[in-house]
Short mmCIF file of N, CA and C in Angstrom, two decimals:
data_model
loop_
_atom_site.label_atom_id
_atom_site.label_comp_id
_atom_site.label_asym_id
_atom_site.label_seq_id
_atom_site.Cartn_x
_atom_site.Cartn_y
_atom_site.Cartn_z
N UNK A 1 -11.38 -23.13 -2.53
CA UNK A 1 -12.33 -21.46 -2.43
C UNK A 1 -10.46 -20.87 -2.61
N UNK A 2 -10.26 -19.82 -3.25
CA UNK A 2 -8.99 -19.33 -3.33
C UNK A 2 -8.77 -17.41 -3.13
N UNK A 3 -8.21 -17.11 -2.03
CA UNK A 3 -8.14 -15.86 -2.54
C UNK A 3 -7.00 -15.74 -2.61
N UNK A 4 -6.70 -14.53 -3.72
CA UNK A 4 -5.92 -13.72 -4.43
C UNK A 4 -5.52 -12.34 -4.16
N UNK A 5 -4.96 -12.36 -2.81
CA UNK A 5 -4.43 -11.06 -2.62
C UNK A 5 -3.67 -9.91 -3.60
N UNK A 6 -4.07 -8.58 -3.86
CA UNK A 6 -3.35 -8.02 -4.72
C UNK A 6 -3.47 -8.51 -6.28
N UNK A 7 -4.36 -8.64 -6.33
CA UNK A 7 -4.44 -9.75 -8.00
C UNK A 7 -4.40 -9.07 -9.30
N UNK A 8 -4.00 -7.36 -9.07
CA UNK A 8 -3.77 -6.33 -10.13
C UNK A 8 -4.68 -6.69 -11.70
N UNK A 9 -4.12 -7.08 -12.27
CA UNK A 9 -4.66 -7.55 -14.25
C UNK A 9 -5.23 -9.01 -13.95
N UNK A 10 -5.01 -10.30 -12.70
CA UNK A 10 -5.74 -11.39 -12.60
C UNK A 10 -4.56 -12.00 -12.91
N UNK A 11 -3.85 -11.94 -13.45
CA UNK A 11 -2.98 -13.20 -14.11
C UNK A 11 -3.21 -14.80 -13.13
N UNK A 12 -2.77 -14.52 -11.39
CA UNK A 12 -2.55 -15.94 -10.83
C UNK A 12 -3.90 -15.74 -10.79
N UNK A 13 -4.79 -14.64 -11.02
CA UNK A 13 -6.76 -15.46 -10.45
C UNK A 13 -7.15 -16.56 -11.24
N UNK A 14 -6.62 -15.76 -12.43
CA UNK A 14 -6.94 -17.06 -13.86
C UNK A 14 -6.56 -17.82 -14.24
N UNK A 15 -5.22 -18.54 -13.69
CA UNK A 15 -4.93 -19.67 -13.40
C UNK A 15 -5.55 -20.47 -12.74
N UNK A 16 -5.72 -19.95 -11.28
CA UNK A 16 -6.63 -20.56 -10.47
C UNK A 16 -7.86 -21.48 -11.33
N UNK A 17 -8.30 -19.98 -11.49
CA UNK A 17 -10.05 -20.82 -11.83
C UNK A 17 -10.20 -21.62 -12.94
N UNK A 18 -9.20 -20.93 -14.21
CA UNK A 18 -8.84 -22.19 -14.94
C UNK A 18 -8.94 -23.23 -14.87
N UNK A 19 -8.03 -23.66 -13.13
CA UNK A 19 -8.19 -25.17 -13.06
C UNK A 19 -9.00 -25.53 -12.05
N UNK A 20 -10.49 -25.24 -12.01
CA UNK A 20 -11.48 -25.27 -11.38
C UNK A 20 -11.22 -24.25 -10.23
N UNK A 21 -10.48 -23.85 -9.45
CA UNK A 21 -10.99 -22.96 -8.21
C UNK A 21 -12.46 -22.00 -8.15
N UNK A 22 -12.43 -21.61 -7.16
CA UNK A 22 -13.42 -20.38 -7.15
C UNK A 22 -12.57 -19.95 -6.25
N UNK A 23 -12.53 -18.57 -7.02
CA UNK A 23 -11.21 -17.76 -6.78
C UNK A 23 -12.15 -15.99 -6.30
N UNK A 24 -11.47 -15.50 -5.47
CA UNK A 24 -12.26 -13.98 -5.23
C UNK A 24 -10.59 -13.44 -5.63
N UNK A 25 -10.80 -12.49 -5.92
CA UNK A 25 -9.63 -11.20 -6.15
C UNK A 25 -9.83 -10.05 -5.88
N UNK A 26 -8.96 -8.74 -4.90
CA UNK A 26 -9.14 -8.19 -4.41
C UNK A 26 -7.70 -7.13 -4.66
N UNK A 27 -8.12 -6.01 -4.87
CA UNK A 27 -7.12 -5.06 -5.59
C UNK A 27 -7.79 -3.91 -4.58
N UNK A 28 -6.83 -2.92 -4.52
CA UNK A 28 -7.14 -1.45 -4.31
C UNK A 28 -7.15 -0.60 -5.64
N UNK A 29 -6.42 -0.79 -6.86
CA UNK A 29 -6.53 -0.02 -8.09
C UNK A 29 -7.90 -0.45 -8.73
N UNK A 30 -8.73 -0.13 -9.20
CA UNK A 30 -9.55 -0.02 -10.20
C UNK A 30 -10.12 -0.65 -11.58
N UNK A 31 -8.33 0.67 -11.83
CA UNK A 31 -7.95 0.08 -13.22
C UNK A 31 -7.54 -1.03 -13.64
N UNK A 32 -7.09 -2.11 -12.67
CA UNK A 32 -6.40 -3.25 -12.70
C UNK A 32 -7.34 -4.04 -12.70
N UNK A 33 -8.24 -3.78 -11.71
CA UNK A 33 -9.45 -4.95 -11.21
C UNK A 33 -10.42 -4.83 -13.21
N UNK A 34 -10.29 -3.69 -13.68
CA UNK A 34 -10.96 -3.58 -14.86
C UNK A 34 -10.52 -4.74 -15.68
N UNK A 35 -9.24 -4.25 -16.03
CA UNK A 35 -8.52 -5.00 -16.57
C UNK A 35 -9.28 -6.44 -16.32
N UNK A 36 -9.05 -6.94 -15.18
CA UNK A 36 -8.77 -8.09 -14.52
C UNK A 36 -10.34 -8.83 -15.32
N UNK A 37 -11.96 -7.80 -15.00
CA UNK A 37 -13.04 -8.05 -15.35
C UNK A 37 -12.76 -8.40 -17.03
N UNK A 38 -11.81 -8.04 -17.48
CA UNK A 38 -12.06 -8.28 -19.04
C UNK A 38 -11.18 -9.82 -19.51
N UNK A 39 -10.24 -9.76 -18.74
CA UNK A 39 -9.41 -10.41 -19.18
C UNK A 39 -10.46 -12.10 -18.22
N UNK A 40 -11.18 -12.21 -17.30
CA UNK A 40 -12.41 -13.01 -17.08
C UNK A 40 -13.22 -13.67 -18.14
N UNK A 41 -13.42 -12.75 -18.35
CA UNK A 41 -15.29 -12.29 -19.37
C UNK A 41 -14.30 -13.01 -20.67
N UNK A 42 -13.08 -12.37 -21.16
CA UNK A 42 -12.52 -13.04 -22.22
C UNK A 42 -12.26 -14.89 -21.91
N UNK A 43 -12.10 -15.07 -21.24
CA UNK A 43 -11.34 -16.86 -21.01
C UNK A 43 -12.98 -17.42 -20.60
N UNK A 44 -14.06 -16.70 -20.05
CA UNK A 44 -15.41 -17.50 -19.54
C UNK A 44 -15.23 -17.91 -18.98
N UNK A 45 -14.45 -17.90 -17.67
CA UNK A 45 -14.91 -18.35 -16.26
C UNK A 45 -15.28 -17.39 -15.47
N UNK A 46 -16.14 -16.29 -15.73
CA UNK A 46 -16.71 -15.69 -14.36
C UNK A 46 -17.65 -16.22 -13.47
N UNK A 47 -17.82 -17.34 -13.87
CA UNK A 47 -18.53 -18.20 -13.25
C UNK A 47 -17.80 -18.85 -11.53
N UNK A 48 -16.53 -18.39 -11.86
CA UNK A 48 -15.54 -18.86 -10.91
C UNK A 48 -14.70 -18.11 -10.15
N UNK A 49 -15.11 -16.26 -10.57
CA UNK A 49 -14.44 -15.46 -10.14
C UNK A 49 -14.85 -14.29 -9.72
N UNK A 50 -14.50 -13.86 -8.65
CA UNK A 50 -15.39 -12.78 -7.78
C UNK A 50 -14.18 -11.51 -7.88
N UNK A 51 -14.33 -10.71 -8.12
CA UNK A 51 -13.27 -9.59 -8.64
C UNK A 51 -13.88 -8.44 -7.46
N UNK A 52 -13.30 -7.93 -6.30
CA UNK A 52 -13.29 -7.07 -5.65
C UNK A 52 -12.45 -6.16 -5.71
N UNK A 53 -13.30 -4.61 -5.31
CA UNK A 53 -11.93 -3.45 -4.54
C UNK A 53 -11.84 -3.21 -2.88
N UNK A 54 -11.08 -3.66 -2.41
CA UNK A 54 -10.53 -3.56 -1.30
C UNK A 54 -8.89 -3.67 -0.92
N UNK A 55 -9.05 -3.30 -0.28
CA UNK A 55 -7.46 -3.47 0.25
C UNK A 55 -7.45 -4.91 1.49
N UNK A 56 -6.18 -4.37 1.93
CA UNK A 56 -5.75 -6.13 2.59
C UNK A 56 -6.73 -5.78 4.24
N UNK A 57 -6.42 -4.24 4.39
CA UNK A 57 -6.98 -3.83 5.55
C UNK A 57 -8.92 -3.89 6.15
N UNK A 58 -9.22 -4.18 4.46
CA UNK A 58 -10.55 -5.03 4.54
C UNK A 58 -10.77 -6.50 4.87
N UNK A 59 -9.46 -7.09 5.08
CA UNK A 59 -10.11 -8.56 5.16
C UNK A 59 -10.45 -8.96 6.77
N UNK A 60 -10.58 -7.68 7.31
CA UNK A 60 -11.55 -8.14 8.64
C UNK A 60 -12.94 -9.08 8.46
N UNK A 61 -13.27 -8.42 6.75
CA UNK A 61 -14.73 -8.61 7.20
C UNK A 61 -14.80 -9.78 6.21
N UNK A 62 -13.75 -10.63 6.14
CA UNK A 62 -13.74 -12.41 5.86
C UNK A 62 -14.04 -12.97 6.51
N UNK A 63 -14.65 -14.08 6.55
CA UNK A 63 -15.21 -15.02 7.18
C UNK A 63 -14.09 -16.31 7.74
N UNK A 64 -13.83 -16.44 8.49
CA UNK A 64 -12.74 -16.75 9.21
C UNK A 64 -13.13 -18.74 8.93
N UNK A 65 -11.43 -19.05 8.61
CA UNK A 65 -11.92 -21.16 7.80
C UNK A 65 -12.55 -20.74 6.46
N UNK A 66 -12.49 -19.95 5.48
CA UNK A 66 -13.68 -20.04 4.43
C UNK A 66 -12.36 -20.00 2.99
N UNK A 67 -11.12 -20.21 3.27
CA UNK A 67 -10.24 -20.57 2.22
C UNK A 67 -8.91 -21.09 2.27
N UNK A 68 -9.15 -22.01 1.07
CA UNK A 68 -8.44 -23.49 1.18
C UNK A 68 -7.02 -22.83 0.83
N UNK A 69 -6.85 -21.67 0.10
CA UNK A 69 -5.41 -21.61 -0.28
C UNK A 69 -5.96 -19.91 -0.60
N UNK A 70 -4.80 -18.88 0.36
CA UNK A 70 -4.90 -17.49 -0.04
C UNK A 70 -3.31 -17.14 -0.70
N UNK A 71 -3.49 -16.66 -1.72
CA UNK A 71 -2.00 -16.45 -3.16
C UNK A 71 -1.79 -15.12 -2.71
N UNK A 72 -0.54 -14.68 -3.11
CA UNK A 72 0.16 -13.36 -3.21
C UNK A 72 1.36 -13.27 -3.94
N UNK A 73 1.00 -12.64 -5.25
CA UNK A 73 2.08 -11.94 -6.13
C UNK A 73 2.11 -10.45 -5.93
N UNK A 74 3.40 -10.19 -5.04
CA UNK A 74 4.15 -8.91 -5.47
C UNK A 74 3.42 -7.77 -4.35
N UNK A 75 2.38 -8.31 -3.51
CA UNK A 75 1.60 -7.65 -3.16
C UNK A 75 2.07 -7.29 -1.38
N UNK A 76 2.44 -8.16 -0.87
CA UNK A 76 3.65 -7.79 0.40
C UNK A 76 4.27 -7.11 0.40
N UNK A 77 4.91 -6.47 -0.60
CA UNK A 77 6.01 -5.68 -0.74
C UNK A 77 5.41 -4.51 -1.10
N UNK A 78 4.34 -4.03 -1.05
CA UNK A 78 3.86 -2.77 -1.44
C UNK A 78 3.14 -2.15 -0.04
N UNK A 79 2.78 -2.86 1.10
CA UNK A 79 2.23 -2.87 1.67
C UNK A 79 3.41 -2.67 3.45
N UNK A 80 2.77 -1.20 4.31
CA UNK A 80 4.11 -1.05 5.32
C UNK A 80 4.41 -2.24 6.40
N UNK A 81 5.25 -2.19 7.04
CA UNK A 81 5.56 -3.30 8.12
C UNK A 81 4.32 -3.80 9.11
N UNK A 82 3.92 -2.44 9.90
CA UNK A 82 2.15 -2.90 10.25
C UNK A 82 1.66 -3.55 9.12
N UNK A 83 1.33 -3.30 8.62
CA UNK A 83 0.45 -4.28 7.31
C UNK A 83 0.44 -5.45 7.08
N UNK A 84 1.79 -5.55 6.77
CA UNK A 84 2.56 -6.88 6.60
C UNK A 84 1.57 -7.46 8.22
N UNK A 85 2.19 -7.40 8.89
CA UNK A 85 2.41 -8.21 10.04
C UNK A 85 0.31 -8.33 10.11
N UNK A 86 -0.17 -7.40 9.99
CA UNK A 86 -2.22 -7.31 10.23
C UNK A 86 -2.30 -8.24 8.70
N UNK A 87 -1.91 -8.91 8.11
CA UNK A 87 -2.44 -9.26 6.88
C UNK A 87 -2.30 -10.69 7.46
N UNK A 88 -0.93 -10.92 7.91
CA UNK A 88 -0.30 -12.62 7.76
C UNK A 88 -1.65 -12.98 9.11
N UNK A 89 -1.66 -12.36 9.49
CA UNK A 89 -3.06 -12.34 11.23
C UNK A 89 -4.27 -12.66 10.40
N UNK A 90 -4.40 -11.66 9.44
CA UNK A 90 -6.14 -12.37 8.81
C UNK A 90 -6.07 -13.40 7.70
N UNK A 91 -4.57 -13.76 7.15
CA UNK A 91 -4.20 -14.52 6.74
C UNK A 91 -4.88 -16.22 7.52
N UNK A 92 -4.55 -16.08 8.47
CA UNK A 92 -4.33 -17.37 8.65
C UNK A 92 -5.46 -17.52 9.77
N UNK A 93 -6.30 -16.39 9.64
CA UNK A 93 -7.93 -16.56 10.45
C UNK A 93 -8.44 -17.14 9.19
N UNK A 94 -8.82 -16.52 7.86
CA UNK A 94 -9.49 -16.30 6.63
C UNK A 94 -9.06 -17.92 6.26
N UNK A 95 -7.67 -18.63 6.12
CA UNK A 95 -7.64 -20.03 6.03
C UNK A 95 -8.21 -20.83 7.03
N UNK A 96 -8.23 -22.15 6.19
CA UNK A 96 -9.02 -23.52 6.92
C UNK A 96 -8.40 -24.26 7.67
N UNK A 97 -8.24 -24.92 8.45
CA UNK A 97 -6.78 -25.44 8.62
C UNK A 97 -6.32 -26.32 7.73
N UNK A 98 -4.87 -26.32 7.85
CA UNK A 98 -4.96 -27.07 6.69
C UNK A 98 -4.56 -26.24 5.32
N UNK A 99 -4.89 -24.95 5.10
CA UNK A 99 -5.20 -24.06 4.52
C UNK A 99 -3.68 -24.00 3.81
N UNK A 100 -3.31 -23.29 2.28
CA UNK A 100 -2.19 -22.82 2.60
C UNK A 100 -1.71 -21.53 2.02
N UNK A 101 -0.81 -20.51 2.36
CA UNK A 101 -0.61 -19.47 1.78
C UNK A 101 0.72 -19.40 1.10
N UNK A 102 0.79 -18.70 -0.13
CA UNK A 102 1.01 -19.12 -1.78
C UNK A 102 1.53 -17.55 -1.50
N UNK A 103 2.95 -17.40 -1.56
CA UNK A 103 3.69 -15.82 -1.43
C UNK A 103 5.01 -15.92 -2.93
N UNK A 104 4.73 -14.74 -3.31
CA UNK A 104 6.03 -14.39 -4.60
C UNK A 104 6.43 -13.43 -4.73
N UNK A 105 7.45 -12.82 -3.95
CA UNK A 105 7.62 -11.40 -3.53
C UNK A 105 9.16 -10.76 -3.41
N UNK A 106 8.78 -9.22 -2.74
CA UNK A 106 10.63 -9.37 -2.93
C UNK A 106 10.87 -9.11 -1.58
N UNK A 107 11.93 -9.32 -1.34
CA UNK A 107 12.59 -9.61 -0.34
C UNK A 107 14.02 -9.22 0.16
N UNK A 108 13.88 -8.43 1.26
CA UNK A 108 15.64 -8.11 1.76
C UNK A 108 16.02 -9.39 2.10
N UNK A 109 17.24 -9.55 1.36
CA UNK A 109 18.54 -10.36 1.16
C UNK A 109 19.33 -10.41 2.86
N UNK A 110 19.46 -11.25 3.49
CA UNK A 110 20.01 -11.07 4.97
C UNK A 110 21.35 -11.15 4.81
N UNK A 111 22.18 -11.11 4.19
CA UNK A 111 23.67 -10.76 4.11
C UNK A 111 23.51 -9.31 3.66
N UNK A 112 24.56 -8.91 3.94
CA UNK A 112 24.46 -8.05 3.68
C UNK A 112 25.37 -7.10 2.68
N UNK A 113 26.35 -8.25 1.58
CA UNK A 113 26.95 -8.10 0.47
C UNK A 113 25.39 -8.01 -0.62
N UNK A 114 24.97 -8.93 -0.32
CA UNK A 114 23.77 -9.38 -1.02
C UNK A 114 22.64 -8.14 -0.56
N UNK A 115 22.60 -7.66 -0.24
CA UNK A 115 21.97 -6.20 -0.24
C UNK A 115 22.25 -4.93 -0.79
N UNK A 116 23.69 -5.03 -0.82
CA UNK A 116 24.20 -4.17 -1.68
C UNK A 116 24.13 -4.31 -3.32
N UNK A 117 24.44 -5.50 -3.42
CA UNK A 117 24.01 -6.14 -5.35
C UNK A 117 22.43 -5.90 -5.10
N UNK A 118 21.45 -6.41 -4.38
CA UNK A 118 19.87 -6.05 -4.49
C UNK A 118 19.54 -4.88 -4.45
N UNK A 119 20.68 -3.80 -3.63
CA UNK A 119 19.82 -2.35 -3.99
C UNK A 119 20.62 -1.79 -5.21
N UNK A 120 21.89 -2.29 -5.77
CA UNK A 120 22.42 -1.34 -7.13
C UNK A 120 21.36 -1.85 -7.99
N UNK A 121 20.79 -2.77 -8.08
CA UNK A 121 20.22 -3.33 -9.19
C UNK A 121 19.20 -2.88 -9.28
N UNK A 122 18.34 -3.02 -8.07
CA UNK A 122 17.20 -2.64 -7.51
C UNK A 122 16.88 -0.78 -7.84
N UNK A 123 17.85 -0.07 -7.73
CA UNK A 123 17.10 1.17 -7.74
C UNK A 123 17.20 1.81 -8.86
N UNK A 124 17.42 1.75 -10.63
CA UNK A 124 16.96 2.14 -11.61
C UNK A 124 15.33 1.46 -11.26
N UNK A 125 15.04 0.39 -11.83
CA UNK A 125 13.73 0.04 -11.68
C UNK A 125 12.62 0.77 -10.56
N UNK A 126 13.00 0.88 -9.41
CA UNK A 126 12.57 1.68 -8.83
C UNK A 126 11.86 3.51 -9.18
N UNK A 127 12.91 4.16 -9.43
CA UNK A 127 12.98 5.00 -10.02
C UNK A 127 11.96 4.51 -11.13
N UNK A 128 11.93 4.10 -11.90
CA UNK A 128 11.19 3.90 -13.31
C UNK A 128 9.93 3.62 -12.84
N UNK A 129 9.74 3.10 -11.94
CA UNK A 129 8.39 2.50 -11.08
C UNK A 129 7.98 3.28 -10.63
N UNK A 130 8.75 4.11 -9.97
CA UNK A 130 8.31 5.55 -9.46
C UNK A 130 7.55 6.91 -10.61
N UNK A 131 8.13 6.77 -11.56
CA UNK A 131 8.32 7.87 -12.34
C UNK A 131 6.77 7.21 -13.14
N UNK A 132 6.24 5.89 -13.07
CA UNK A 132 5.52 5.65 -14.33
C UNK A 132 4.37 5.70 -13.07
N UNK A 133 4.53 5.27 -12.39
CA UNK A 133 3.17 5.06 -11.47
C UNK A 133 3.23 5.69 -10.36
N UNK A 134 3.70 6.37 -9.62
CA UNK A 134 4.17 7.28 -8.66
C UNK A 134 3.64 6.27 -7.38
N UNK A 135 4.36 5.03 -7.41
CA UNK A 135 4.30 4.38 -6.28
C UNK A 135 5.50 3.86 -5.86
N UNK A 136 5.82 3.52 -4.72
CA UNK A 136 6.88 2.66 -4.68
C UNK A 136 6.83 1.21 -3.72
N UNK A 137 7.47 0.29 -3.59
CA UNK A 137 7.21 -0.85 -3.11
C UNK A 137 9.17 -0.74 -2.58
N UNK A 138 8.94 -1.65 -1.28
CA UNK A 138 9.94 -2.10 -0.78
C UNK A 138 10.47 -3.74 -0.11
N UNK A 139 11.01 -3.97 -0.20
CA UNK A 139 11.11 -5.17 -0.49
C UNK A 139 11.05 -5.26 1.32
N UNK A 140 10.18 -7.29 0.90
CA UNK A 140 9.66 -7.34 2.58
C UNK A 140 10.91 -8.02 3.92
N UNK A 141 10.65 -7.55 5.03
CA UNK A 141 11.85 -7.97 5.75
C UNK A 141 11.28 -9.19 6.17
N UNK A 142 12.41 -10.06 6.68
CA UNK A 142 12.27 -11.38 7.55
C UNK A 142 10.69 -11.59 7.52
N UNK A 143 10.09 -12.38 6.82
CA UNK A 143 8.57 -12.94 5.66
C UNK A 143 8.39 -14.38 6.55
N UNK A 144 9.60 -15.08 6.07
CA UNK A 144 9.11 -15.93 6.57
C UNK A 144 9.29 -16.02 8.62
N UNK A 145 10.17 -15.42 9.04
CA UNK A 145 10.02 -15.85 10.46
C UNK A 145 8.44 -14.82 10.74
N UNK A 146 8.23 -13.82 10.62
CA UNK A 146 6.88 -13.45 10.56
C UNK A 146 5.33 -14.35 10.64
N UNK A 147 5.36 -14.98 9.38
CA UNK A 147 4.81 -15.40 9.08
C UNK A 147 5.05 -16.79 10.19
N UNK A 148 6.06 -16.89 10.86
CA UNK A 148 5.61 -17.95 12.12
C UNK A 148 5.03 -17.42 13.02
N UNK A 149 5.53 -16.10 13.63
CA UNK A 149 5.16 -15.62 14.60
C UNK A 149 3.54 -15.47 15.05
N UNK A 150 2.81 -15.44 13.73
CA UNK A 150 1.51 -15.63 13.85
C UNK A 150 0.61 -16.93 13.57
N UNK A 151 1.37 -17.51 13.39
CA UNK A 151 1.08 -19.02 13.57
C UNK A 151 1.16 -20.14 12.35
N UNK A 152 1.61 -19.46 11.49
CA UNK A 152 1.40 -20.23 10.09
C UNK A 152 2.88 -21.58 10.40
N UNK A 153 2.80 -22.09 10.09
CA UNK A 153 3.90 -23.05 9.56
C UNK A 153 4.21 -23.18 8.11
N UNK A 154 5.87 -22.20 8.31
CA UNK A 154 6.63 -22.42 7.06
C UNK A 154 7.23 -23.81 5.93
N UNK A 155 6.06 -24.17 5.31
CA UNK A 155 6.75 -25.21 4.66
C UNK A 155 7.70 -25.41 3.74
N UNK A 156 7.45 -24.18 2.75
CA UNK A 156 9.14 -24.38 1.98
C UNK A 156 9.10 -22.41 1.45
N UNK A 157 10.54 -22.47 0.87
CA UNK A 157 11.19 -21.66 0.81
C UNK A 157 12.09 -21.30 -0.71
N UNK A 158 12.38 -20.47 -1.19
CA UNK A 158 12.95 -20.57 -2.62
C UNK A 158 13.12 -19.29 -2.88
N UNK A 159 14.02 -19.06 -2.81
CA UNK A 159 15.29 -17.76 -3.20
C UNK A 159 15.41 -18.13 -4.62
N UNK A 160 15.74 -16.67 -5.38
CA UNK A 160 16.35 -16.47 -6.26
C UNK A 160 17.98 -16.48 -5.76
N UNK A 161 18.67 -16.07 -7.34
CA UNK A 161 20.12 -15.70 -6.51
C UNK A 161 20.87 -14.86 -5.96
N UNK A 162 20.22 -13.92 -6.77
CA UNK A 162 20.53 -12.91 -5.54
C UNK A 162 19.90 -12.55 -3.92
N UNK A 163 19.05 -13.37 -4.02
CA UNK A 163 17.98 -13.81 -2.69
C UNK A 163 17.37 -12.53 -2.11
N UNK A 164 17.27 -11.83 -3.39
CA UNK A 164 15.76 -10.73 -3.23
C UNK A 164 14.79 -11.13 -3.76
N UNK A 165 14.41 -12.29 -3.87
CA UNK A 165 12.56 -12.41 -4.52
C UNK A 165 12.41 -13.95 -3.58
N UNK A 166 11.54 -13.96 -3.33
CA UNK A 166 11.07 -15.54 -2.64
C UNK A 166 9.63 -15.78 -3.03
N UNK A 167 9.61 -17.59 -3.02
CA UNK A 167 8.64 -18.21 -3.03
C UNK A 167 8.92 -18.84 -2.01
N UNK A 168 7.66 -18.46 -1.37
CA UNK A 168 7.29 -19.09 0.31
C UNK A 168 5.96 -19.64 0.00
N UNK A 169 6.03 -20.76 0.73
CA UNK A 169 4.44 -22.02 0.99
C UNK A 169 4.30 -22.08 2.51
N UNK A 170 3.59 -21.84 2.99
CA UNK A 170 3.61 -21.09 4.89
C UNK A 170 1.86 -21.98 4.39
N UNK A 171 1.82 -23.08 5.67
CA UNK A 171 0.53 -23.58 6.15
C UNK A 171 -0.30 -23.44 7.58
N UNK A 172 -1.61 -22.90 7.09
CA UNK A 172 -2.05 -23.07 8.42
C UNK A 172 -2.39 -24.54 9.17
N UNK A 173 -1.91 -24.62 10.95
CA UNK A 173 -1.63 -26.20 10.68
C UNK A 173 -3.34 -26.28 11.12
N UNK A 174 -3.21 -27.82 11.25
CA UNK A 174 -4.33 -28.45 11.32
C UNK A 174 -5.14 -28.50 12.61
N UNK A 175 -6.20 -28.46 13.32
CA UNK A 175 -6.37 -28.20 14.24
C UNK A 175 -6.33 -29.42 15.29
N UNK A 176 -5.66 -28.89 16.63
CA UNK A 176 -5.57 -30.07 17.50
C UNK A 176 -6.65 -30.71 18.20
N UNK A 177 -6.78 -32.53 17.90
CA UNK A 177 -8.23 -32.24 18.58
C UNK A 177 -8.07 -32.86 19.68
N UNK A 178 -9.21 -32.77 20.50
CA UNK A 178 -9.04 -31.86 22.07
C UNK A 178 -9.97 -32.92 22.68
#
């Protein structure tokens, strides 16, 4: 079982479902979900996919220990700092022991020179995005540290050359035997 946070038009949802996963994709944007529904229907995998219009604030309605994987592509950068922390706590709750969190997102480079380069490159994209969508994203600060603070174990981190995009794999620890 897989939960796709901020599934958008369903790219990751479809990939997981095509590999046989039972996927729940959530997003707050009904237009994006409609596109995802069309893609799911065209792919003939509707039996493996549930799409729900909901945000991360509603993750508390999900059952504990119910997902093997939670994945997120460019969702955390759309959240406030408090929402990131809340979401990581909820992810830990909904993951089964040993379950994985897979994140690909914009992050804030640690070094000041790389922050400046990233900001200069990103500024025109932010302006264009805002003009088109009337929304803005912000790079996530200290995502691996924050994942560890809520009790997830960071298994791997990959950064691009500019160190402003991260792929992170974190794991909910196995339950300790009593």
